[in-house]
Amino acid sequence: MTLEPQPVDRTLWFEAALTPDGWARDVRLSVGGGRIVGLETGAARGAADQGGGVALPGVANVHSHAFQRAMAGLTEARGPSEDDFWTWRELMYRFLDRGGPEEIEAITALAFIEMLEGGFTRVAEFHYLHNDPAGAAYADRAEIAGRIAAAAQAAGIALTLLPVFYAHAGFGGQPPSHGQRRFISDLDGFADLVSRCRALTGDLSDAVVGVAPHSLRAVSPEELAMLPALAGDGPIHIHVAEQTKEVEDCRAWSGARPVEWLLTHAPVDTRWCLIHATHVTEAEWRGIADRGAVVGLCPITEANLGDGVFPAADYLHAGGRFGVGTDSNVQIGVAEELRLLEYSQRLARRGRAVMADSARSTGRALFERALAGGAQAAGAAGGLAVGAPADIVVLDTRGIAFAGRSGDAILDSWIFGAPGGAVGSVWRAGREVVRNGRHVARDAIEDRYRRALATVLG
Ligand code: ZN
């Protein structure tokens, strides 16, 4: 299912493109070796040019657990107790009883092609499924990591692989529960896993490897202190302050709130991405902004799980950086995440256009901030500029939602006014991986996914 190699030298022409300098019209991009090697504006379309529509830079998805895609729609019934995050997690544990390497790879590949179809050209995969369903290490410790890399190769998406360190069931180094047996490793084994991840992604174009301490619940302070050194130049991601119960448990353990504890005890800087950070005080979100770290917001999953609302508007206007992640992958798309991010702020603040700034519309400000924060958090620069990977998302502006639109109104109409499917084509490293809104390998990847689901759910 790996994509056939395509000729790398081509020219693409667009009626408009969003470059680091703003909107440009009649843009021709020359692509060679998977990179943008030339950019002309005010260019007439040539006979050999491919493309059309409006070109946007591909965005990085800063947080994904791809295998959870297969659980979408299966966790919406009420449990015997109050139906919150904790009952959802119990369902995930049961799901993990039957998913082996083949099933995980098949589910991951489907999630990855849907990310490309939704406008993400890179995924930061927060990978914690290390052991077999019985909880034993695979003969190759990086068995599942290798499956994720294979899925990325099949889909053609750029991969930032974040092997997760997970050792405890709760604050204070509590021993792991039976439900967590597939996630657990010790520090020596984890260091070995990280180096195996570097080796197995060596052939993937533009791959990045970082590390992810799972959370302050799952990692002791002593373990957390050891992990940044393993990241090398790569990013460091951690779940933090997603649930009010986590905040209460952290205070009971340490006297501090989770983000407060992290900022005090860990070397949080521009390499770090704090996933969720939903429940923060003003001192905490100002602390994150001051350190230059990225907050990884996952609006659809946070809404699905009933987590709460991060104070994004205040944080943004204080210079805070954010990226967006699809997390549980219950629904996948750049526009969908940005729309819900803005709408949640409007509902909480009872105001309109709260994420816009003086120079940019809401959609443009959201998109460009998610682009920059995503690139930082995923450890890979992007943008429609000479030298960058040719990762290009093309909006099909023949759709009626774009009639009469230009400039920022194109982004606003995509995010707030267009039905799904406005992404026409996607180029990743100079190859067209989505054409007419559909991934070029979708049929084969869907077939494999259906077989995997029969095994997992049958
Ligand atoms: Zn997560």
Tab-separated table of C-alpha atoms and ligand atoms in Angstrom:
chain	number	residue	atom	x	y	z
A	1	MET	CA	0.000	0.000	0.000
A	2	THR	CA	3.011	2.252	-0.028
A	3	LEU	CA	2.512	5.037	-2.511
A	4	GLU	CA	4.258	4.588	-5.816
A	5	PRO	CA	7.221	6.925	-6.231
A	6	GLN	CA	6.264	9.867	-8.402
A	7	PRO	CA	8.457	12.196	-10.415
A	8	VAL	CA	9.565	14.871	-7.999
A	9	ASP	CA	10.053	17.802	-10.309
A	10	ARG	CA	6.831	19.630	-11.044
A	11	THR	CA	5.254	23.053	-10.982
A	12	LEU	CA	2.010	23.892	-9.215
A	13	TRP	CA	-0.072	26.995	-9.866
A	14	PHE	CA	-2.676	28.488	-7.537
A	15	GLU	CA	-5.051	31.424	-7.840
A	16	ALA	CA	-3.916	32.452	-4.348
A	17	ALA	CA	-1.593	31.146	-1.657
A	18	LEU	CA	-0.989	31.961	2.009
A	19	THR	CA	2.763	32.586	2.305
A	20	PRO	CA	4.772	33.713	5.359
A	21	ASP	CA	4.427	37.249	3.929
A	22	GLY	CA	0.658	37.001	3.659
A	23	TRP	CA	-1.681	36.338	0.751
A	24	ALA	CA	-0.202	36.216	-2.724
A	25	ARG	CA	-2.109	35.922	-6.003
A	26	ASP	CA	-1.333	33.852	-9.114
A	27	VAL	CA	1.353	31.799	-7.432
A	28	ARG	CA	3.567	29.203	-9.065
A	29	LEU	CA	5.474	26.816	-6.777
A	30	SER	CA	8.326	24.747	-8.190
A	31	VAL	CA	8.860	21.476	-6.372
A	32	GLY	CA	11.997	19.350	-6.400
A	33	GLY	CA	13.167	16.585	-4.104
A	34	GLY	CA	10.012	17.005	-2.045
A	35	ARG	CA	10.766	20.655	-1.264
A	36	ILE	CA	9.604	24.007	-2.546
A	37	VAL	CA	12.480	25.195	-4.711
A	38	GLY	CA	10.868	28.224	-6.314
A	39	LEU	CA	7.977	30.614	-5.638
A	40	GLU	CA	6.702	33.180	-8.144
A	41	THR	CA	3.779	35.518	-7.638
A	42	GLY	CA	1.761	37.263	-10.311
A	43	ALA	CA	2.517	34.333	-12.638
A	44	ALA	CA	0.242	33.287	-15.481
A	45	ARG	CA	-0.761	29.638	-15.394
A	46	GLY	CA	1.408	27.587	-17.721
A	47	ALA	CA	0.325	24.584	-19.761
A	48	ALA	CA	2.416	22.194	-17.629
A	49	ASP	CA	1.328	23.584	-14.264
A	50	GLN	CA	-0.757	21.382	-11.988
A	51	GLY	CA	-2.877	22.724	-9.163
A	52	GLY	CA	-5.605	25.368	-9.082
A	53	GLY	CA	-7.652	26.594	-6.131
A	54	VAL	CA	-6.172	28.263	-3.055
A	55	ALA	CA	-3.004	26.872	-1.444
A	56	LEU	CA	-2.474	26.777	2.300
A	57	PRO	CA	0.540	25.432	4.151
A	58	GLY	CA	-0.045	22.012	5.713
A	59	VAL	CA	-0.639	22.118	9.470
A	60	ALA	CA	0.874	19.758	12.047
A	61	ASN	CA	-1.523	17.782	14.225
A	62	VAL	CA	0.175	18.121	17.613
A	63	HIS	CA	-1.576	15.308	19.471
A	64	SER	CA	-2.920	11.968	18.299
A	65	HIS	CA	-3.552	8.492	19.644
A	66	ALA	CA	-4.342	7.062	16.229
A	67	PHE	CA	-5.687	3.684	17.382
A	68	GLN	CA	-8.512	5.458	19.211
A	69	ARG	CA	-10.026	6.288	15.798
A	70	ALA	CA	-11.658	2.860	15.896
A	71	MET	CA	-13.517	3.727	19.111
A	72	ALA	CA	-15.305	6.755	17.647
A	73	GLY	CA	-19.011	6.430	18.286
A	74	LEU	CA	-18.646	3.455	20.654
A	75	THR	CA	-18.388	5.384	23.905
A	76	GLU	CA	-21.493	7.576	23.775
A	77	ALA	CA	-23.817	5.529	26.004
A	78	ARG	CA	-24.223	6.389	29.674
A	79	GLY	CA	-22.272	4.198	32.059
A	80	PRO	CA	-23.550	2.841	35.360
A	81	SER	CA	-22.012	5.800	37.169
A	82	GLU	CA	-21.664	9.395	36.042
A	83	ASP	CA	-20.451	9.098	32.456
A	84	ASP	CA	-17.211	11.030	32.434
A	85	PHE	CA	-13.615	10.563	31.283
A	86	TRP	CA	-12.993	7.695	33.648
A	87	THR	CA	-15.669	5.447	32.173
A	88	TRP	CA	-14.335	6.287	28.700
A	89	ARG	CA	-10.899	5.167	29.798
A	90	GLU	CA	-12.268	1.850	31.049
A	91	LEU	CA	-13.742	1.233	27.584
A	92	MET	CA	-10.388	1.995	26.003
A	93	TYR	CA	-8.724	-0.578	28.222
A	94	ARG	CA	-11.215	-3.233	27.113
A	95	PHE	CA	-10.613	-2.276	23.492
A	96	LEU	CA	-6.894	-2.840	24.006
A	97	ASP	CA	-7.452	-6.474	24.942
A	98	ARG	CA	-7.835	-7.497	21.295
A	99	GLY	CA	-5.731	-5.139	19.186
A	100	GLY	CA	-2.483	-6.660	17.938
A	101	PRO	CA	0.174	-5.131	15.661
A	102	GLU	CA	-1.769	-5.758	12.439
A	103	GLU	CA	-4.925	-4.174	13.830
A	104	ILE	CA	-3.090	-1.179	15.263
A	105	GLU	CA	-1.308	-0.526	11.971
A	106	ALA	CA	-4.532	-0.783	9.969
A	107	ILE	CA	-6.439	1.574	12.283
A	108	THR	CA	-3.525	3.999	12.394
A	109	ALA	CA	-3.278	4.123	8.599
A	110	LEU	CA	-6.966	5.029	8.342
A	111	ALA	CA	-6.587	7.800	10.914
A	112	PHE	CA	-3.536	9.130	9.057
A	113	ILE	CA	-5.220	9.329	5.642
A	114	GLU	CA	-8.165	11.110	7.259
A	115	MET	CA	-5.753	13.618	8.779
A	116	LEU	CA	-4.366	14.355	5.315
A	117	GLU	CA	-7.898	14.682	3.911
A	118	GLY	CA	-8.649	17.129	6.731
A	119	GLY	CA	-5.637	19.366	6.074
A	120	PHE	CA	-2.979	17.988	8.420
A	121	THR	CA	0.290	17.082	6.699
A	122	ARG	CA	2.196	16.001	9.828
A	123	VAL	CA	1.123	14.120	12.915
A	124	ALA	CA	2.734	14.068	16.357
A	125	GLU	CA	1.769	10.571	17.428
A	126	PHE	CA	1.736	10.252	21.232
A	127	HIS	CA	2.513	6.566	21.254
A	128	TYR	CA	2.019	4.613	24.466
A	129	LEU	CA	0.861	1.216	23.249
A	130	HIS	CA	4.143	-0.600	23.705
A	131	ASN	CA	3.348	-4.101	25.048
A	132	ASP	CA	1.255	-7.006	23.774
A	133	PRO	CA	-2.346	-7.545	24.953
A	134	ALA	CA	-1.077	-9.707	27.836
A	135	GLY	CA	1.248	-6.915	28.950
A	136	ALA	CA	4.485	-8.628	27.877
A	137	ALA	CA	7.104	-6.797	25.848
A	138	TYR	CA	7.139	-7.705	22.143
A	139	ALA	CA	10.283	-9.491	20.929
A	140	ASP	CA	11.071	-6.173	19.272
A	141	ARG	CA	10.359	-3.497	21.861
A	142	ALA	CA	9.528	-1.113	19.023
A	143	GLU	CA	7.081	-3.481	17.274
A	144	ILE	CA	4.117	-1.098	17.484
A	145	ALA	CA	6.272	1.995	16.888
A	146	GLY	CA	7.373	0.303	13.663
A	147	ARG	CA	3.732	-0.254	12.738
A	148	ILE	CA	3.021	3.448	13.258
A	149	ALA	CA	5.956	4.332	11.016
A	150	ALA	CA	4.663	1.884	8.387
A	151	ALA	CA	1.210	3.476	8.567
A	152	ALA	CA	2.754	6.921	8.113
A	153	GLN	CA	4.672	5.631	5.105
A	154	ALA	CA	1.530	4.103	3.582
A	155	ALA	CA	-0.447	7.289	4.117
A	156	GLY	CA	2.379	9.611	3.110
A	157	ILE	CA	1.990	11.823	6.194
A	158	ALA	CA	5.029	13.324	7.942
A	159	LEU	CA	5.594	11.745	11.342
A	160	THR	CA	6.748	13.173	14.649
A	161	LEU	CA	6.964	10.033	16.747
A	162	LEU	CA	6.653	10.562	20.486
A	163	PRO	CA	7.264	7.347	22.417
A	164	VAL	CA	5.547	7.704	25.776
A	165	PHE	CA	7.038	6.893	29.138
A	166	TYR	CA	4.333	5.504	31.437
A	167	ALA	CA	5.085	3.793	34.758
A	168	HIS	CA	2.425	4.492	37.406
A	169	ALA	CA	-1.322	4.506	38.023
A	170	GLY	CA	-1.418	7.756	39.958
A	171	PHE	CA	0.449	10.527	41.735
A	172	GLY	CA	3.140	9.406	44.142
A	173	GLY	CA	4.420	6.461	42.101
A	174	GLN	CA	1.375	4.189	42.531
A	175	PRO	CA	1.892	0.756	40.929
A	176	PRO	CA	0.261	0.420	37.486
A	177	SER	CA	-3.154	-1.210	37.167
A	178	HIS	CA	-3.992	-4.241	35.018
A	179	GLY	CA	-5.643	-1.904	32.495
A	180	GLN	CA	-2.334	-0.101	31.974
A	181	ARG	CA	-0.237	-3.228	31.237
A	182	ARG	CA	0.258	-2.374	27.554
A	183	PHE	CA	1.776	1.036	28.342
A	184	ILE	CA	4.365	0.264	31.002
A	185	SER	CA	8.134	0.422	30.658
A	186	ASP	CA	11.139	1.103	32.857
A	187	LEU	CA	13.684	3.805	32.138
A	188	ASP	CA	16.303	1.499	30.597
A	189	GLY	CA	13.751	-0.137	28.353
A	190	PHE	CA	12.370	3.261	27.391
A	191	ALA	CA	15.799	4.630	26.444
A	192	ASP	CA	16.202	1.587	24.212
A	193	LEU	CA	12.763	2.195	22.694
A	194	VAL	CA	13.616	5.820	21.874
A	195	SER	CA	16.797	4.834	20.072
A	196	ARG	CA	14.912	2.108	18.178
A	197	CYS	CA	12.347	4.737	17.148
A	198	ARG	CA	15.150	6.884	15.738
A	199	ALA	CA	16.475	3.926	13.758
A	200	LEU	CA	13.155	2.794	12.359
A	201	THR	CA	12.105	6.285	11.224
A	202	GLY	CA	15.457	6.882	9.522
A	203	ASP	CA	14.018	6.186	6.073
A	204	LEU	CA	10.843	8.233	6.536
A	205	SER	CA	11.180	11.636	4.934
A	206	ASP	CA	11.181	14.515	7.428
A	207	ALA	CA	10.545	12.236	10.433
A	208	VAL	CA	11.202	13.616	13.932
A	209	VAL	CA	11.514	11.681	17.195
A	210	GLY	CA	10.889	13.252	20.608
A	211	VAL	CA	9.748	11.895	23.961
A	212	ALA	CA	6.530	12.092	25.945
A	213	PRO	CA	6.308	11.664	29.689
A	214	HIS	CA	2.644	10.563	29.769
A	215	SER	CA	1.474	12.790	32.639
A	216	LEU	CA	2.358	13.710	36.192
A	217	ARG	CA	0.052	10.855	37.211
A	218	ALA	CA	2.047	8.234	35.301
A	219	VAL	CA	5.625	9.484	35.789
A	220	SER	CA	7.417	10.117	39.092
A	221	PRO	CA	9.468	13.307	39.621
A	222	GLU	CA	12.679	11.242	39.517
A	223	GLU	CA	11.691	9.660	36.217
A	224	LEU	CA	10.551	12.962	34.746
A	225	ALA	CA	13.976	14.445	35.475
A	226	MET	CA	15.628	11.768	33.323
A	227	LEU	CA	13.465	12.137	30.211
A	228	PRO	CA	14.389	15.469	28.551
A	229	ALA	CA	17.922	14.211	27.888
A	230	LEU	CA	16.456	11.371	25.809
A	231	ALA	CA	14.648	13.818	23.514
A	232	GLY	CA	17.860	15.057	21.917
A	233	ASP	CA	16.816	17.928	19.644
A	234	GLY	CA	13.266	16.591	19.499
A	235	PRO	CA	10.165	17.898	21.268
A	236	ILE	CA	8.871	16.916	24.720
A	237	HIS	CA	5.131	16.472	25.131
A	238	ILE	CA	3.123	15.784	28.289
A	239	HIS	CA	-0.584	15.563	29.152
A	240	VAL	CA	-1.354	18.023	31.927
A	241	ALA	CA	-4.378	19.443	33.771
A	242	GLU	CA	-6.963	17.852	31.488
A	243	GLN	CA	-9.416	16.951	34.246
A	244	THR	CA	-10.422	18.634	37.494
A	245	LYS	CA	-9.872	15.303	39.279
A	246	GLU	CA	-6.244	15.407	38.145
A	247	VAL	CA	-5.897	18.910	39.581
A	248	GLU	CA	-7.366	17.766	42.913
A	249	ASP	CA	-5.170	14.663	43.042
A	250	CYS	CA	-2.051	16.685	42.224
A	251	ARG	CA	-2.827	19.184	44.972
A	252	ALA	CA	-3.411	16.374	47.456
A	253	TRP	CA	-0.060	14.846	46.485
A	254	SER	CA	2.125	17.940	46.210
A	255	GLY	CA	0.189	20.982	47.361
A	256	ALA	CA	0.527	22.425	43.853
A	257	ARG	CA	-1.665	22.388	40.753
A	258	PRO	CA	-0.328	20.298	37.807
A	259	VAL	CA	0.899	23.135	35.571
A	260	GLU	CA	2.201	25.003	38.602
A	261	TRP	CA	4.134	21.894	39.654
A	262	LEU	CA	5.484	21.326	36.146
A	263	LEU	CA	6.670	24.924	35.695
A	264	THR	CA	8.410	24.773	39.071
A	265	HIS	CA	10.096	21.375	38.736
A	266	ALA	CA	10.676	20.748	35.014
A	267	PRO	CA	12.819	22.713	32.504
A	268	VAL	CA	9.793	23.774	30.468
A	269	ASP	CA	10.866	25.807	27.442
A	270	THR	CA	10.250	26.063	23.697
A	271	ARG	CA	10.854	22.340	23.262
A	272	TRP	CA	7.826	21.495	25.389
A	273	CYS	CA	4.219	21.013	24.379
A	274	LEU	CA	1.700	20.912	27.234
A	275	ILE	CA	-1.244	18.855	26.017
A	276	HIS	CA	-4.678	20.195	27.111
A	277	ALA	CA	-3.581	22.398	30.067
A	278	THR	CA	-7.334	22.918	30.364
A	279	HIS	CA	-7.514	23.808	34.041
A	280	VAL	CA	-5.061	26.642	34.616
A	281	THR	CA	-4.988	29.788	36.688
A	282	GLU	CA	-3.881	33.085	35.177
A	283	ALA	CA	-0.466	32.675	36.827
A	284	GLU	CA	-0.152	29.252	35.201
A	285	TRP	CA	-1.102	30.286	31.639
A	286	ARG	CA	1.099	33.358	31.896
A	287	GLY	CA	3.903	31.053	33.049
A	288	ILE	CA	3.456	28.826	29.983
A	289	ALA	CA	3.451	31.866	27.682
A	290	ASP	CA	6.581	33.283	29.338
A	291	ARG	CA	8.469	30.009	28.818
A	292	GLY	CA	7.572	29.966	25.109
A	293	ALA	CA	6.098	26.460	25.343
A	294	VAL	CA	3.167	25.415	23.167
A	295	VAL	CA	-0.217	24.385	24.550
A	296	GLY	CA	-1.620	21.453	22.580
A	297	LEU	CA	-5.347	22.132	22.391
A	298	CYS	CA	-7.648	19.311	21.259
A	299	PRO	CA	-11.022	21.066	21.126
A	300	ILE	CA	-13.115	18.234	19.651
A	301	THR	CA	-11.799	15.564	22.014
A	302	GLU	CA	-11.946	17.917	25.001
A	303	ALA	CA	-15.590	18.624	24.131
A	304	ASN	CA	-16.328	14.934	23.586
A	305	LEU	CA	-14.847	14.029	26.960
A	306	GLY	CA	-16.379	17.003	28.748
A	307	ASP	CA	-12.983	18.191	29.956
A	308	GLY	CA	-13.565	21.934	30.148
A	309	VAL	CA	-12.420	25.040	28.257
A	310	PHE	CA	-8.869	26.410	28.216
A	311	PRO	CA	-8.727	30.235	28.515
A	312	ALA	CA	-7.361	30.484	24.985
A	313	ALA	CA	-8.326	34.066	24.172
A	314	ASP	CA	-6.559	35.589	27.186
A	315	TYR	CA	-3.558	33.310	26.675
A	316	LEU	CA	-3.303	34.234	22.998
A	317	HIS	CA	-3.508	37.954	23.572
A	318	ALA	CA	-0.657	37.548	26.107
A	319	GLY	CA	1.498	36.039	23.350
A	320	GLY	CA	0.845	32.398	24.218
A	321	ARG	CA	1.479	29.738	21.581
A	322	PHE	CA	-0.833	26.882	20.722
A	323	GLY	CA	-1.218	24.019	18.285
A	324	VAL	CA	-4.245	21.823	17.651
A	325	GLY	CA	-4.441	18.070	18.027
A	326	THR	CA	-7.041	15.483	17.110
A	327	ASP	CA	-6.220	13.382	20.204
A	328	SER	CA	-8.904	10.631	20.306
A	329	ASN	CA	-9.609	11.139	16.582
A	330	VAL	CA	-13.350	10.968	17.121
A	331	GLN	CA	-13.543	13.464	14.230
A	332	ILE	CA	-10.573	14.676	12.202
A	333	GLY	CA	-9.986	18.037	10.486
A	334	VAL	CA	-8.131	21.332	10.795
A	335	ALA	CA	-11.215	23.466	10.134
A	336	GLU	CA	-13.322	21.476	12.605
A	337	GLU	CA	-10.785	21.872	15.425
A	338	LEU	CA	-10.319	25.601	14.826
A	339	ARG	CA	-14.082	26.194	14.570
A	340	LEU	CA	-14.770	24.517	17.899
A	341	LEU	CA	-11.816	26.273	19.513
A	342	GLU	CA	-13.265	29.645	18.559
A	343	TYR	CA	-16.871	28.726	19.345
A	344	SER	CA	-16.001	27.394	22.813
A	345	GLN	CA	-14.357	30.731	23.603
A	346	ARG	CA	-17.366	32.668	22.264
A	347	LEU	CA	-19.747	30.608	24.387
A	348	ALA	CA	-17.639	31.038	27.507
A	349	ARG	CA	-17.065	34.783	26.977
A	350	ARG	CA	-20.364	35.667	25.297
A	351	GLY	CA	-18.560	37.572	22.565
A	352	ARG	CA	-17.710	37.270	18.873
A	353	ALA	CA	-14.426	37.007	16.962
A	354	VAL	CA	-12.504	36.581	20.200
A	355	MET	CA	-9.392	35.015	18.657
A	356	ALA	CA	-9.024	37.636	15.898
A	357	ASP	CA	-6.371	40.327	16.255
A	358	SER	CA	-6.078	43.826	14.869
A	359	ALA	CA	-4.407	42.686	11.646
A	360	ARG	CA	-6.117	39.390	10.938
A	361	SER	CA	-9.601	37.904	10.820
A	362	THR	CA	-10.567	35.134	13.232
A	363	GLY	CA	-9.925	32.353	10.731
A	364	ARG	CA	-6.602	33.763	9.589
A	365	ALA	CA	-5.357	34.347	13.157
A	366	LEU	CA	-6.441	30.872	14.266
A	367	PHE	CA	-4.905	29.202	11.235
A	368	GLU	CA	-1.557	31.008	11.349
A	369	ARG	CA	-1.157	30.524	15.091
A	370	ALA	CA	-1.971	26.818	14.825
A	371	LEU	CA	0.495	26.578	11.944
A	372	ALA	CA	3.328	28.213	13.902
A	373	GLY	CA	2.581	26.468	17.184
A	374	GLY	CA	2.159	23.159	15.400
A	375	ALA	CA	5.512	23.491	13.670
A	376	GLN	CA	7.243	24.323	16.948
A	377	ALA	CA	5.570	21.512	18.884
A	378	ALA	CA	6.179	18.928	16.167
A	379	GLY	CA	9.810	19.946	15.760
A	380	ALA	CA	9.535	20.692	12.045
A	381	ALA	CA	9.285	24.051	10.301
A	382	GLY	CA	6.745	24.455	7.520
A	383	GLY	CA	5.074	27.151	5.448
A	384	LEU	CA	4.821	27.939	1.756
A	385	ALA	CA	8.387	29.184	1.366
A	386	VAL	CA	11.447	28.204	-0.621
A	387	GLY	CA	13.337	25.478	1.226
A	388	ALA	CA	10.333	24.143	3.157
A	389	PRO	CA	8.862	20.695	2.471
A	390	ALA	CA	6.236	20.885	-0.266
A	391	ASP	CA	3.358	20.239	2.148
A	392	ILE	CA	0.402	22.003	0.573
A	393	VAL	CA	-3.312	21.886	1.313
A	394	VAL	CA	-5.481	23.092	-1.555
A	395	LEU	CA	-8.986	24.379	-0.956
A	396	ASP	CA	-11.357	23.649	-3.807
A	397	THR	CA	-12.712	27.155	-4.179
A	398	ARG	CA	-15.219	26.067	-6.814
A	399	GLY	CA	-17.428	25.165	-3.829
A	400	ILE	CA	-20.336	27.558	-3.288
A	401	ALA	CA	-19.084	28.512	0.202
A	402	PHE	CA	-16.207	30.365	-1.494
A	403	ALA	CA	-18.237	32.335	-4.037
A	404	GLY	CA	-17.077	35.952	-4.069
A	405	ARG	CA	-14.469	35.347	-1.340
A	406	SER	CA	-10.842	36.435	-1.323
A	407	GLY	CA	-8.068	36.939	1.237
A	408	ASP	CA	-8.877	36.187	4.869
A	409	ALA	CA	-12.534	35.557	3.990
A	410	ILE	CA	-11.406	32.339	2.295
A	411	LEU	CA	-10.089	30.996	5.595
A	412	ASP	CA	-13.110	32.291	7.506
A	413	SER	CA	-15.464	30.685	4.980
A	414	TRP	CA	-13.565	27.386	5.104
A	415	ILE	CA	-13.554	27.247	8.912
A	416	PHE	CA	-17.005	28.645	9.649
A	417	GLY	CA	-19.068	28.354	6.489
A	418	ALA	CA	-18.027	25.429	4.309
A	419	PRO	CA	-19.396	21.910	4.492
A	420	GLY	CA	-16.856	19.089	4.931
A	421	GLY	CA	-14.842	18.257	1.872
A	422	ALA	CA	-13.563	21.730	1.030
A	423	VAL	CA	-10.024	20.326	0.945
A	424	GLY	CA	-9.561	19.386	-2.699
A	425	SER	CA	-6.020	18.090	-2.863
A	426	VAL	CA	-3.077	17.703	-0.531
A	427	TRP	CA	0.559	17.533	-1.497
A	428	ARG	CA	2.993	16.095	1.005
A	429	ALA	CA	6.723	16.313	0.232
A	430	GLY	CA	5.754	17.113	-3.348
A	431	ARG	CA	3.487	14.098	-3.877
A	432	GLU	CA	-0.254	14.394	-4.344
A	433	VAL	CA	-1.655	12.169	-1.576
A	434	VAL	CA	-5.222	13.542	-1.620
A	435	ARG	CA	-6.977	14.169	-4.920
A	436	ASN	CA	-10.553	15.451	-5.277
A	437	GLY	CA	-10.904	15.279	-1.504
A	438	ARG	CA	-9.981	11.595	-1.240
A	439	HIS	CA	-6.715	9.942	-0.280
A	440	VAL	CA	-5.221	8.118	-3.247
A	441	ALA	CA	-4.799	4.871	-1.245
A	442	ARG	CA	-8.125	5.110	0.618
A	443	ASP	CA	-9.736	1.987	-0.884
A	444	ALA	CA	-6.947	-0.392	0.166
A	445	ILE	CA	-6.532	1.240	3.583
A	446	GLU	CA	-10.294	1.062	4.218
A	447	ASP	CA	-10.353	-2.656	3.341
A	448	ARG	CA	-7.558	-3.376	5.775
A	449	TYR	CA	-9.274	-1.295	8.465
A	450	ARG	CA	-12.561	-3.210	8.053
A	451	ARG	CA	-10.712	-6.510	8.517
A	452	ALA	CA	-8.973	-5.153	11.625
A	453	LEU	CA	-12.282	-4.025	13.116
A	454	ALA	CA	-13.782	-7.461	12.537
A	455	THR	CA	-10.937	-8.875	14.636
A	456	VAL	CA	-11.112	-6.276	17.386
A	457	LEU	CA	-14.890	-6.041	17.698
A	458	GLY	CA	-15.980	-9.457	16.343
B	1	ZN	ZN	-3.855	12.359	24.741
